[in-house]
Amino acid sequence: MIENRTIGEKYFTLLDAIDEGFCIMELVYDKPGKITGLVFREVNQAFEKQTGLSNVIHKTVDELLPDFEQQWIETFTNVIKTGEPRRLENYVKDTNRWYNIYFSVFGGGKSSQLVAVVFHDITECKRHEQQQEYLLKLSDTLRSVADPVAIEEKISRMAMEYFGTDRCYYCTIKEGNALIRKDAFREDLPSVAGTYPLIHFTLLKKMVDEGRTFVVHDANTSEMPDEALRKFCLQLQAISFIYVPVVKKEKAVGLLCLIQSVPRRWEDMEVQLAVETAERTWAAVERAKVEEVLQESEENYRAIVEQSITGILKVNLSRDIIFSNEQFAKRLGYSIRELTSMTLDDIIAEEDLERDKALFGRLIAEGKAYEIEKRMKRKDGSLVWVNNQIAPLFNNKGQPQAAVDISADVSRQKAMEAQKDEFISIASHELKTPLTSIKAYGQMLEEIFEAGSDAPNYGFIKKMNVQIDRLTDLVYSLLDTTRISGGQLALQPEFFDLNVLITQQVKEMQRMAPKHRIIFRASELSPVFADRDRISQVLSNLISNGIKYSPKGGDIVITAKPKEGQLKVRIRDLGIGISAEKQKDIFERFFRISNEATRSISGIGLGLYIATEIIQKHGGVLGVESKPGMGSTFYFTLPYSDNKTEDNL
Ligand code: ADP
């Protein structure tokens, strides 16, 4: 209540009505003019509400707020001396509150020793500000630390400082254990970092099981779930504490603990802040763990890519190189920087470029990976053979968006292959001359003995000539392979009647295959334009394979029909058949299927390789349809121009 001694009656109601605290204070002096204290002279109604202090009139500040008198005396003296008002923000420890205070000289000019003080409680606002500051600092810290343990350590320390506790730690709950990796604690206390099996640690277990925030103001008096727990807390000197479990999918996965060895009245805001801290810690630790795993896996991949002896490139769909590993750059003699400003077209030899581009086009259109042996150009212009696998990388719509290009240097193998080819070429040439003479003598002898009466020797000579023919075929096959790899397989096309050729072949082969029936179902055909001998060679190979690989006999059926501007010849047997995964390989040079069924069948794996080359050179394709145990149908096509196609026959 304002006494109207100092304030006129008319202000009385006004000052009592405002909700800010108001008081008039006076500086009191002893005789020699030394200030002895500050005395409350008048207060308004809100004063008590704002300060919690009552009956203060005529009392000194020293009596009520001992921490403050000296500081305020200085402010007062200053205000009185200068006549200038002052505004301060003060924390008053005795009331544990913050105030915004405005001091001004009251009344009669310079001689006045009265100061009017208007103040209001800004504690809530101040706490909110501090909380925001703390949360901001927390976020900054969490952002800058990547290691999960360091996060736990920093947060424990920050929270301990902010809450002013004796101990703080965050533990991870995992497989029945509470793991405290780093804790913060008052200097005179020991660390509690370690692994605690929950079954042995009642307090922790209780918190984890209950999964709710646990606030104890004073373990001596607060309600505790049970007496044993109270004793345990007292023993640990955990007199007041907040335990905040972090619960995910109904399971506690972490626990933030703020512990004080003296009783403490935790405010709601503090508890809320502790919950926020626990959640943020968990999120940051989890994120850091994921990042750690990601980083580790990235390091692994990087090491694999960098240390790999294969060359690895990434290219975009325009074939620009966007990544190269060290090995690839080294192989071509470029720096990685140089390579990443080039395209695939700059490093592929002209001879192989078109083929590679066509396959790359298919990769984009159909998302198909491909494998190719090609030559790449080094920076110095020399060439290097590589075996190259190119696979598409898809975007999230499943469309190719780039490609990885993995290549191994096969120059050495290529050089060895060339040597081998050269050897085969020389050897087969050297064998050809004596073999031709032997064959001629053999035929002469056969004719002589055919006319004579020495039937047993005639039989031997005939057998000898069959073997000489086989040997000749073999030598010619070897010669053909060297011609193919040297690009020297030349064709001499002419018009001829394919039906006649097949009929002759069938007749010849039938003589040697009494167990089989070779059937030719002819169609009316116009003459074909092809290399007669080479087509004969293909037919002979396919029919003899049909015979060889159907050891139990059965019909071999041959058809030759025009279809869609092509001529399609099919040779079907009822033999052992070929599994799907081997059907691609059998056209490779020297490839033979080796299994129980083929063990006793002789051959060197060149027939289909040569036949494929011959047919491709004619612009056709050679292929197979087969199922193991169900026989095989080999077919080849030849370009064919005629009006009499199958459709209008
Ligand atoms: P070769 O018969 O001399 O081994 P080829 O190049 O003619 O060589 O054939 C390659 C492989 O393909 C053979 O070893 C065989 O395993 C398989 N093959 C070829 N033709 C047939 C067929 N008609 N039936 C089953 N397998 C076959």
XYZ file of C-alpha atoms and ligand atoms in Angstrom:
676
model
C 0.000 0.000 0.000
C 1.414 3.367 -0.963
C 1.442 5.777 1.849
C 0.285 9.154 0.722
C 3.093 10.781 2.601
C 5.351 10.747 -0.461
C 2.871 10.262 -3.272
C -0.133 12.331 -3.789
C -3.508 10.734 -3.208
C -4.391 10.903 -6.882
C -1.607 8.451 -7.816
C -2.522 6.052 -5.113
C -5.044 4.039 -7.058
C -2.960 4.040 -10.231
C 0.214 2.574 -8.677
C -1.739 -0.035 -6.821
C -3.508 -1.049 -10.005
C -0.392 -1.798 -12.112
C 0.946 -5.338 -11.993
C 4.566 -4.240 -11.949
C 6.280 -4.060 -8.595
C 6.940 -0.580 -7.379
C 8.828 0.705 -4.398
C 10.469 3.820 -3.163
C 13.763 3.357 -1.390
C 15.938 5.678 0.498
C 19.650 5.807 0.975
C 20.469 6.245 4.625
C 23.687 7.706 5.930
C 25.499 7.762 9.212
C 26.616 11.061 10.606
C 29.857 11.514 8.606
C 27.879 10.979 5.399
C 28.745 7.320 4.825
C 25.953 5.284 3.290
C 24.814 2.663 5.720
C 21.937 1.066 3.906
C 18.951 1.107 1.657
C 15.536 1.272 3.233
C 12.166 0.429 1.729
C 9.881 3.416 2.168
C 6.882 2.605 0.101
C 5.656 -0.355 -1.954
C 2.623 -0.984 -4.111
C 0.326 -3.996 -3.972
C 2.077 -5.928 -6.739
C 5.369 -5.760 -4.826
C 4.620 -8.750 -2.675
C 3.324 -10.792 -5.578
C 6.445 -10.077 -7.620
C 8.992 -10.646 -4.851
C 7.298 -12.907 -2.353
C 8.443 -10.428 0.331
C 5.969 -8.908 2.774
C 6.132 -6.241 5.510
C 9.178 -4.619 4.037
C 8.456 -0.972 4.901
C 11.308 0.588 6.925
C 13.387 -2.545 6.518
C 16.755 -2.491 4.780
C 17.610 -4.457 1.684
C 20.331 -6.056 3.689
C 17.779 -7.625 5.990
C 15.709 -9.031 3.123
C 18.075 -9.637 0.188
C 21.538 -9.739 1.722
C 23.290 -10.495 -1.571
C 22.043 -7.365 -3.154
C 22.508 -4.418 -0.987
C 26.012 -3.459 -2.056
C 25.271 -3.767 -5.746
C 22.118 -1.732 -5.447
C 23.695 0.940 -3.294
C 26.152 1.554 -6.111
C 23.338 1.799 -8.664
C 21.349 4.126 -6.402
C 24.277 6.395 -5.702
C 24.898 6.638 -9.379
C 21.295 7.382 -10.234
C 21.100 10.049 -7.548
C 24.427 11.571 -8.519
C 23.737 11.798 -12.224
C 19.969 12.155 -12.093
C 19.915 9.627 -14.971
C 17.557 6.661 -14.661
C 18.968 3.126 -15.057
C 17.492 -0.121 -16.282
C 18.931 -3.473 -15.156
C 18.232 -7.155 -15.477
C 19.007 -8.811 -12.174
C 18.965 -12.334 -10.888
C 17.960 -12.437 -7.265
C 19.395 -15.531 -5.768
C 17.352 -15.354 -2.594
C 14.096 -15.568 -4.541
C 15.590 -17.542 -7.439
C 13.999 -15.125 -9.875
C 14.939 -12.695 -12.581
C 13.742 -9.084 -12.626
C 13.790 -6.239 -15.048
C 14.328 -3.187 -12.815
C 14.062 0.526 -13.577
C 15.613 2.985 -11.129
C 14.959 6.726 -11.173
C 15.400 9.605 -8.766
C 12.238 10.286 -6.916
C 11.007 13.721 -5.959
C 12.905 16.847 -5.040
C 15.779 17.161 -7.493
C 19.427 16.781 -6.522
C 18.933 16.777 -2.782
C 16.616 13.781 -2.919
C 17.875 10.539 -1.473
C 14.831 8.665 -2.728
C 14.846 6.328 -5.678
C 11.713 4.953 -7.318
C 12.095 1.360 -8.408
C 9.725 -0.198 -10.943
C 10.324 -3.849 -11.669
C 8.733 -6.941 -13.010
C 9.454 -10.621 -12.843
C 10.999 -11.847 -16.113
C 11.955 -15.268 -14.793
C 9.767 -17.253 -17.227
C 11.001 -15.250 -20.155
C 14.607 -15.508 -18.974
C 14.342 -19.286 -18.439
C 12.804 -19.680 -21.869
C 15.657 -17.669 -23.347
C 18.208 -19.796 -21.504
C 16.507 -22.961 -22.642
C 16.551 -21.806 -26.235
C 20.193 -20.926 -25.873
C 20.912 -24.347 -24.394
C 18.974 -26.158 -27.117
C 20.735 -24.124 -29.775
C 24.108 -24.969 -28.286
C 23.030 -28.600 -28.110
C 22.085 -28.608 -31.782
C 25.353 -26.936 -32.758
C 27.330 -29.471 -30.778
C 25.426 -32.409 -32.209
C 25.899 -31.154 -35.723
C 29.640 -30.794 -35.407
C 30.369 -34.155 -33.758
C 30.327 -37.323 -35.828
C 31.464 -39.930 -33.326
C 28.657 -41.483 -31.218
C 30.814 -41.714 -28.086
C 31.935 -38.094 -28.425
C 28.277 -37.087 -28.755
C 27.401 -38.850 -25.503
C 30.346 -37.232 -23.763
C 29.629 -33.700 -24.966
C 25.948 -33.866 -24.206
C 26.527 -35.243 -20.729
C 28.874 -32.376 -20.000
C 26.588 -29.709 -21.446
C 23.527 -30.990 -19.626
C 25.431 -31.289 -16.368
C 26.534 -27.675 -16.672
C 23.154 -26.361 -17.688
C 21.168 -28.201 -15.047
C 23.904 -27.677 -12.483
C 23.893 -31.332 -11.428
C 26.654 -33.464 -9.910
C 26.487 -36.152 -12.529
C 25.020 -36.723 -15.946
C 25.240 -39.583 -18.412
C 23.449 -41.080 -21.357
C 23.387 -44.823 -21.610
C 22.496 -47.018 -24.535
C 20.271 -49.957 -23.681
C 21.296 -52.979 -25.673
C 20.814 -56.696 -25.204
C 19.903 -56.421 -21.532
C 22.807 -54.100 -20.719
C 23.076 -50.405 -20.023
C 26.181 -49.074 -21.726
C 27.651 -45.858 -20.333
C 30.509 -45.028 -22.634
C 31.317 -41.520 -21.362
C 29.834 -39.686 -18.407
C 30.169 -36.212 -16.902
C 30.691 -35.877 -13.139
C 31.719 -33.434 -10.447
C 35.474 -33.272 -10.009
C 35.529 -35.093 -6.686
C 33.348 -37.958 -7.918
C 34.437 -41.079 -9.815
C 33.304 -41.904 -13.359
C 30.598 -44.522 -13.695
C 31.337 -45.395 -17.341
C 30.959 -49.113 -17.990
C 28.558 -51.869 -18.944
C 25.790 -52.664 -16.487
C 23.744 -55.851 -16.889
C 20.227 -54.660 -16.101
C 19.387 -57.745 -14.070
C 21.982 -56.682 -11.480
C 21.197 -52.960 -11.464
C 17.797 -52.427 -9.938
C 17.528 -48.692 -10.484
C 18.426 -48.805 -14.170
C 16.258 -51.849 -14.743
C 13.291 -50.138 -13.114
C 13.667 -47.098 -15.400
C 14.071 -49.213 -18.520
C 11.132 -51.476 -17.662
C 8.778 -48.652 -16.792
C 9.765 -46.587 -19.838
C 8.578 -43.297 -18.306
C 10.384 -40.253 -16.979
C 11.208 -40.604 -13.315
C 11.643 -37.441 -11.236
C 12.772 -37.572 -7.618
C 13.194 -34.350 -5.640
C 14.471 -35.935 -2.486
C 15.079 -39.638 -2.144
C 14.732 -39.315 1.626
C 11.188 -38.067 1.449
C 9.892 -38.461 -2.110
C 7.701 -41.357 -2.961
C 9.792 -44.199 -4.320
C 8.447 -47.321 -6.001
C 9.891 -49.402 -3.203
C 12.029 -49.176 -0.122
C 14.861 -51.205 -1.594
C 15.182 -48.669 -4.376
C 15.229 -45.797 -1.890
C 18.040 -47.455 0.044
C 19.917 -48.069 -3.155
C 19.587 -44.400 -4.162
C 20.706 -43.172 -0.768
C 23.668 -45.505 -0.918
C 24.642 -44.100 -4.322
C 24.075 -40.578 -3.016
C 21.543 -40.075 -5.749
C 19.301 -37.866 -3.649
C 17.505 -36.061 -6.395
C 17.441 -37.066 -10.019
C 15.683 -37.155 -13.369
C 15.815 -40.391 -15.385
C 14.519 -40.087 -18.935
C 14.216 -43.286 -20.931
C 14.072 -42.945 -24.725
C 11.400 -45.355 -25.872
C 11.269 -46.570 -29.461
C 8.812 -49.205 -30.669
C 7.693 -49.693 -27.068
C 11.217 -50.483 -25.928
C 13.635 -48.323 -23.992
C 16.720 -47.876 -26.144
C 18.494 -45.130 -24.215
C 18.444 -43.430 -20.840
C 19.495 -39.926 -19.859
C 20.307 -39.488 -16.184
C 20.729 -36.220 -14.287
C 21.749 -36.833 -10.707
C 22.308 -34.594 -7.719
C 23.614 -35.561 -4.313
C 21.421 -33.005 -2.519
C 17.643 -32.565 -2.621
C 16.390 -30.390 -5.428
C 13.030 -29.111 -6.535
C 12.988 -29.954 -10.269
C 10.805 -27.606 -12.201
C 8.477 -28.825 -14.919
C 10.394 -26.878 -17.513
C 13.594 -28.605 -16.457
C 12.008 -32.011 -16.752
C 10.715 -31.142 -20.212
C 14.152 -29.986 -21.201
C 15.702 -33.203 -19.924
C 13.229 -35.179 -22.071
C 14.118 -33.050 -25.094
C 17.833 -33.560 -24.409
C 17.397 -37.335 -24.173
C 15.481 -37.512 -27.474
C 18.005 -35.357 -29.274
C 20.901 -37.365 -27.902
C 19.343 -40.608 -29.072
C 18.646 -39.203 -32.537
C 22.167 -37.827 -32.850
C 23.805 -41.033 -31.639
C 21.698 -43.108 -34.034
C 22.482 -40.796 -36.930
C 26.179 -40.924 -36.081
C 26.089 -44.720 -35.913
C 24.431 -44.924 -39.338
C 26.936 -42.453 -40.725
C 29.754 -44.484 -39.222
C 28.488 -47.645 -40.927
C 27.946 -45.765 -44.183
C 31.365 -44.238 -44.035
C 32.940 -47.607 -43.343
C 31.125 -49.218 -46.226
C 32.038 -46.311 -48.479
C 35.665 -46.675 -47.457
C 35.488 -50.383 -48.260
C 34.034 -49.728 -51.693
C 36.534 -46.960 -52.337
C 39.400 -49.259 -51.369
C 38.059 -52.030 -53.608
C 37.654 -49.651 -56.544
C 40.990 -47.937 -56.001
C 43.028 -51.065 -55.273
C 41.371 -53.123 -57.970
C 43.597 -54.397 -60.746
C 40.685 -54.042 -63.133
C 39.927 -50.720 -64.750
C 36.653 -49.167 -63.608
C 34.842 -46.352 -65.370
C 31.479 -44.732 -64.947
C 30.005 -43.161 -68.041
C 26.796 -41.274 -68.689
C 24.397 -42.153 -71.471
C 26.227 -39.815 -73.867
C 29.325 -41.963 -73.202
C 31.111 -39.140 -71.338
C 33.515 -40.533 -68.752
C 32.453 -39.274 -65.334
C 34.641 -41.462 -63.154
C 37.816 -43.453 -63.635
C 39.799 -45.435 -61.105
C 43.543 -45.123 -60.840
C 44.190 -48.436 -62.552
C 42.269 -47.554 -65.704
C 43.930 -44.175 -66.050
C 47.339 -45.786 -65.542
C 46.614 -48.404 -68.176
C 45.893 -45.798 -70.838
C 48.565 -43.355 -69.680
C 46.124 -40.527 -68.925
C 45.503 -38.707 -65.663
C 42.080 -39.175 -64.093
C 41.381 -35.495 -64.729
C 42.163 -35.914 -68.436
C 39.964 -38.971 -68.706
C 36.995 -37.340 -67.040
C 36.924 -34.726 -69.759
C 36.859 -37.395 -72.502
C 34.273 -39.775 -73.895
C 34.413 -43.532 -74.537
C 34.694 -42.774 -78.250
C 38.036 -41.034 -77.638
C 39.633 -44.149 -76.153
C 38.224 -47.006 -78.246
C 40.136 -48.125 -81.339
C 38.371 -47.258 -84.621
C 38.173 -50.983 -85.518
C 35.943 -51.724 -82.518
C 34.063 -48.465 -82.149
C 30.966 -49.226 -84.239
C 30.427 -52.615 -82.568
C 30.776 -51.051 -79.117
C 28.396 -48.190 -79.944
C 25.766 -50.613 -81.215
C 25.921 -52.644 -78.009
C 25.843 -49.461 -75.903
C 22.730 -48.394 -77.817
C 21.097 -51.652 -76.769
C 22.187 -51.074 -73.181
C 20.325 -47.751 -73.194
C 17.261 -49.046 -75.031
C 16.843 -52.372 -73.267
C 18.896 -51.957 -70.094
C 21.033 -54.919 -71.161
C 24.579 -55.424 -69.882
C 27.134 -56.577 -72.434
C 30.587 -58.055 -72.684
C 33.022 -57.227 -75.444
C 36.660 -57.792 -76.266
C 38.010 -54.645 -77.798
C 41.047 -52.517 -78.321
C 41.512 -49.292 -76.424
C 43.785 -46.450 -77.425
C 46.527 -45.338 -75.059
C 47.554 -41.696 -74.838
C 50.706 -42.532 -76.855
C 48.534 -44.012 -79.636
C 49.368 -47.676 -78.943
C 46.524 -50.170 -78.478
C 45.660 -52.395 -75.565
C 43.274 -55.361 -75.700
C 40.688 -55.437 -72.957
C 37.927 -57.711 -71.910
C 35.154 -55.323 -71.123
C 31.912 -55.746 -69.180
C 29.475 -52.867 -69.334
C 26.431 -52.819 -67.086
C 23.676 -50.213 -66.800
C 22.985 -48.247 -63.615
C 19.271 -47.602 -63.207
C 17.415 -44.633 -61.749
C 14.521 -45.175 -59.352
C 12.125 -45.541 -62.270
C 14.142 -48.506 -63.492
C 15.563 -46.672 -66.505
C 19.282 -46.739 -67.317
C 20.897 -43.459 -66.277
C 24.587 -44.323 -66.518
C 26.831 -47.351 -66.990
C 29.778 -48.952 -65.234
C 32.514 -50.154 -67.454
C 34.854 -52.771 -66.004
C 37.791 -53.891 -68.057
C 40.700 -56.256 -67.670
C 43.855 -55.987 -69.713
C 44.007 -59.135 -71.857
C 46.921 -58.081 -74.061
C 49.092 -60.929 -72.789
C 46.410 -63.533 -73.434
C 45.842 -61.998 -76.856
C 49.561 -62.194 -77.633
C 49.633 -65.826 -76.495
C 46.540 -66.566 -78.580
C 48.236 -65.019 -81.574
C 51.279 -67.211 -80.953
C 49.066 -70.266 -80.643
C 47.261 -69.352 -83.867
C 50.552 -68.944 -85.591
C 51.694 -72.332 -84.373
C 48.434 -73.979 -85.488
C 48.706 -72.243 -88.822
C 52.309 -73.364 -89.432
C 51.676 -76.896 -88.145
C 48.530 -77.398 -90.217
C 50.225 -76.026 -93.311
C 53.180 -78.344 -92.770
C 50.824 -81.282 -92.229
C 48.740 -80.492 -95.273
C 51.402 -81.271 -97.884
C 52.425 -84.786 -96.747
C 48.781 -85.549 -95.957
C 47.710 -84.699 -99.481
C 50.327 -87.162 -100.846
C 49.317 -89.877 -98.377
C 45.679 -89.389 -99.346
C 46.561 -89.682 -103.064
C 48.581 -92.859 -102.484
C 45.830 -94.275 -100.328
C 43.259 -93.748 -103.056
C 45.569 -95.317 -105.650
C 46.095 -98.338 -103.444
C 42.346 -98.626 -102.835
C 41.694 -98.628 -106.591
C 44.423 -101.283 -107.182
C 43.185 -103.524 -104.403
C 39.547 -103.048 -105.394
C 40.358 -104.640 -108.748
C 42.386 -107.518 -107.189
C 41.350 -110.515 -105.157
C 43.055 -109.654 -101.841
C 39.849 -108.890 -100.006
C 41.346 -108.636 -96.447
C 44.013 -106.075 -97.480
C 41.443 -104.156 -99.532
C 39.373 -103.897 -96.350
C 42.408 -102.538 -94.403
C 43.158 -99.983 -97.099
C 39.547 -98.774 -97.126
C 39.661 -98.335 -93.360
C 42.977 -96.547 -93.663
C 41.461 -94.122 -96.181
C 38.525 -93.346 -93.858
C 41.044 -92.385 -91.156
C 43.089 -90.372 -93.654
C 39.883 -88.476 -94.527
C 39.252 -87.757 -90.864
C 42.811 -86.550 -90.448
C 42.441 -84.341 -93.515
C 39.225 -82.839 -92.124
C 41.015 -82.111 -88.876
C 43.929 -80.399 -90.555
C 41.581 -78.361 -92.743
C 39.542 -77.365 -89.679
C 42.701 -76.154 -87.958
C 43.644 -74.218 -91.062
C 40.190 -72.668 -91.170
C 40.419 -71.443 -87.571
C 43.677 -69.674 -88.288
C 42.096 -68.154 -91.371
C 39.121 -66.967 -89.325
C 41.202 -65.364 -86.570
C 43.402 -63.746 -89.202
C 40.313 -62.462 -91.009
C 41.237 -64.446 -94.102
C 38.254 -66.697 -94.562
C 37.274 -65.751 -98.084
C 34.081 -66.831 -99.874
C 33.609 -67.676 -103.475
C 29.881 -67.358 -104.003
C 27.990 -68.744 -106.993
C 24.386 -69.679 -107.822
C 23.650 -73.321 -107.079
C 20.760 -75.598 -106.243
C 20.778 -76.167 -102.491
C 18.367 -79.123 -102.778
C 20.905 -80.955 -104.925
C 23.720 -80.198 -102.483
C 21.728 -81.433 -99.488
C 20.619 -84.578 -101.319
C 24.254 -85.419 -102.148
C 25.344 -84.775 -98.572
C 22.555 -86.942 -97.202
C 23.519 -89.789 -99.492
C 27.152 -89.601 -98.509
C 26.481 -89.334 -94.783
C 23.884 -92.126 -94.828
C 26.558 -94.530 -96.050
C 28.543 -93.888 -92.905
C 25.606 -93.964 -90.501
C 23.768 -97.257 -90.811
C 22.128 -96.807 -87.345
C 20.385 -93.583 -88.384
C 17.855 -92.661 -90.994
C 18.688 -89.338 -92.627
C 15.602 -87.783 -94.146
C 15.563 -84.697 -96.346
C 12.178 -83.000 -96.760
C 12.842 -80.775 -99.735
C 10.851 -77.702 -100.760
C 10.893 -76.012 -104.097
C 13.761 -73.522 -104.085
C 15.343 -71.040 -106.419
C 19.116 -71.206 -106.741
C 20.956 -69.688 -103.793
C 23.935 -67.407 -104.129
C 26.602 -68.708 -101.739
C 29.958 -70.481 -101.460
C 28.944 -74.039 -102.362
C 31.911 -75.750 -100.729
C 31.622 -73.780 -97.537
C 27.854 -74.433 -97.264
C 28.609 -78.087 -97.922
C 31.138 -77.956 -95.071
C 28.489 -76.482 -92.735
C 25.908 -79.102 -93.719
C 28.412 -81.890 -93.313
C 29.334 -80.635 -89.855
C 25.758 -80.244 -88.659
C 24.608 -83.612 -90.020
C 27.641 -85.460 -88.674
C 27.091 -83.795 -85.267
C 23.451 -84.957 -85.432
C 24.716 -88.483 -85.981
C 27.545 -88.280 -83.432
C 25.415 -86.854 -80.633
C 22.531 -89.312 -81.043
C 24.454 -92.517 -80.271
C 21.273 -94.544 -79.925
C 20.290 -93.731 -83.479
C 17.004 -92.195 -84.585
C 15.935 -90.067 -87.539
C 17.854 -87.031 -88.646
C 15.423 -84.763 -90.453
C 16.565 -81.929 -92.711
C 14.364 -79.206 -94.146
C 15.227 -76.153 -96.227
C 12.476 -73.555 -96.595
C 12.301 -69.949 -97.604
C 10.872 -67.652 -94.951
C 10.601 -63.891 -94.789
C 13.247 -63.152 -97.397
C 15.594 -65.783 -96.043
C 16.291 -69.399 -96.496
C 16.144 -71.459 -93.361
C 17.816 -74.850 -93.171
C 17.027 -77.027 -90.158
C 18.780 -80.232 -89.070
C 16.919 -82.059 -86.323
C 18.205 -85.056 -84.368
C 16.760 -87.111 -81.523
C 20.013 -87.295 -79.570
C 21.363 -86.255 -76.184
C 20.375 -82.578 -76.486
C 22.090 -79.517 -74.968
C 21.271 -77.708 -71.714
C 20.137 -74.083 -72.011
C 23.189 -72.627 -70.273
C 25.608 -74.401 -72.641
C 23.774 -73.444 -75.827
C 25.664 -70.146 -76.139
C 29.096 -71.640 -75.458
C 29.100 -74.413 -78.045
C 29.785 -71.913 -80.834
C 33.050 -70.832 -79.200
C 36.370 -72.046 -80.510
C 37.492 -75.386 -78.967
C 34.445 -75.536 -76.714
C 33.105 -79.022 -76.033
C 30.528 -80.105 -73.494
C 32.142 -82.649 -71.264
C 29.769 -84.904 -69.406
C 28.852 -88.559 -69.103
C 26.941 -88.519 -72.392
C 29.709 -86.897 -74.470
C 32.695 -88.685 -72.874
C 33.009 -91.379 -75.555
C 32.255 -89.055 -78.497
C 35.350 -87.685 -80.231
C 35.806 -84.159 -81.532
C 37.874 -81.006 -80.987
C 35.229 -78.308 -80.700
C 35.900 -76.501 -83.957
C 32.997 -77.535 -86.203
C 30.347 -75.125 -84.909
C 32.856 -72.296 -84.554
C 33.824 -72.582 -88.212
C 30.212 -73.099 -89.334
C 29.155 -69.933 -87.464
C 31.863 -67.900 -89.166
C 30.899 -69.234 -92.588
C 27.205 -68.498 -92.102
C 27.857 -65.045 -90.630
C 30.112 -64.249 -93.568
C 27.145 -65.035 -95.782
C 25.013 -62.603 -93.767
C 23.034 -65.346 -92.035
C 22.763 -66.710 -88.503
C 23.399 -70.118 -87.036
C 21.572 -71.235 -83.923
C 20.195 -74.099 -81.925
C 17.014 -75.125 -80.134
C 17.438 -78.009 -77.761
C 16.542 -79.680 -74.500
C 18.721 -82.243 -72.755
C 17.579 -85.766 -73.655
C 15.097 -84.478 -76.236
C 17.375 -83.981 -79.258
C 18.562 -80.780 -80.922
C 17.624 -78.723 -83.920
C 20.432 -76.712 -85.461
C 19.420 -74.141 -88.031
C 21.077 -71.627 -90.264
C 19.765 -68.905 -92.505
C 21.026 -67.526 -95.788
C 19.905 -64.406 -97.614
C 17.467 -65.502 -100.276
C 15.547 -63.602 -102.874
C 12.588 -65.288 -104.468
C 8.865 -64.715 -104.886
C 8.049 -68.231 -103.910
C 8.246 -67.755 -100.151
C 6.588 -70.246 -97.883
C 3.553 -68.046 -97.435
C 2.537 -68.135 -101.093
C 3.793 -71.588 -101.968
P 32.957 -81.256 -81.717
O 31.752 -81.994 -82.167
O 34.163 -81.540 -82.519
O 33.191 -81.356 -80.270
P 31.498 -78.857 -82.474
O 31.978 -77.443 -82.542
O 30.892 -79.405 -83.708
O 32.726 -79.695 -81.958
O 30.454 -78.954 -81.313
C 30.746 -78.346 -80.076
C 30.011 -79.066 -78.953
O 28.611 -78.870 -79.107
C 30.181 -80.544 -78.996
O 31.344 -80.947 -78.301
C 28.910 -81.053 -78.320
O 29.088 -81.077 -76.941
C 27.893 -80.009 -78.696
N 27.047 -80.443 -79.830
C 27.200 -80.091 -81.125
N 26.206 -80.619 -81.866
C 25.399 -81.304 -81.027
C 24.186 -82.071 -81.176
N 23.633 -82.238 -82.379
N 23.661 -82.637 -80.089
C 24.222 -82.469 -78.876
N 25.344 -81.760 -78.669
C 25.927 -81.194 -79.710
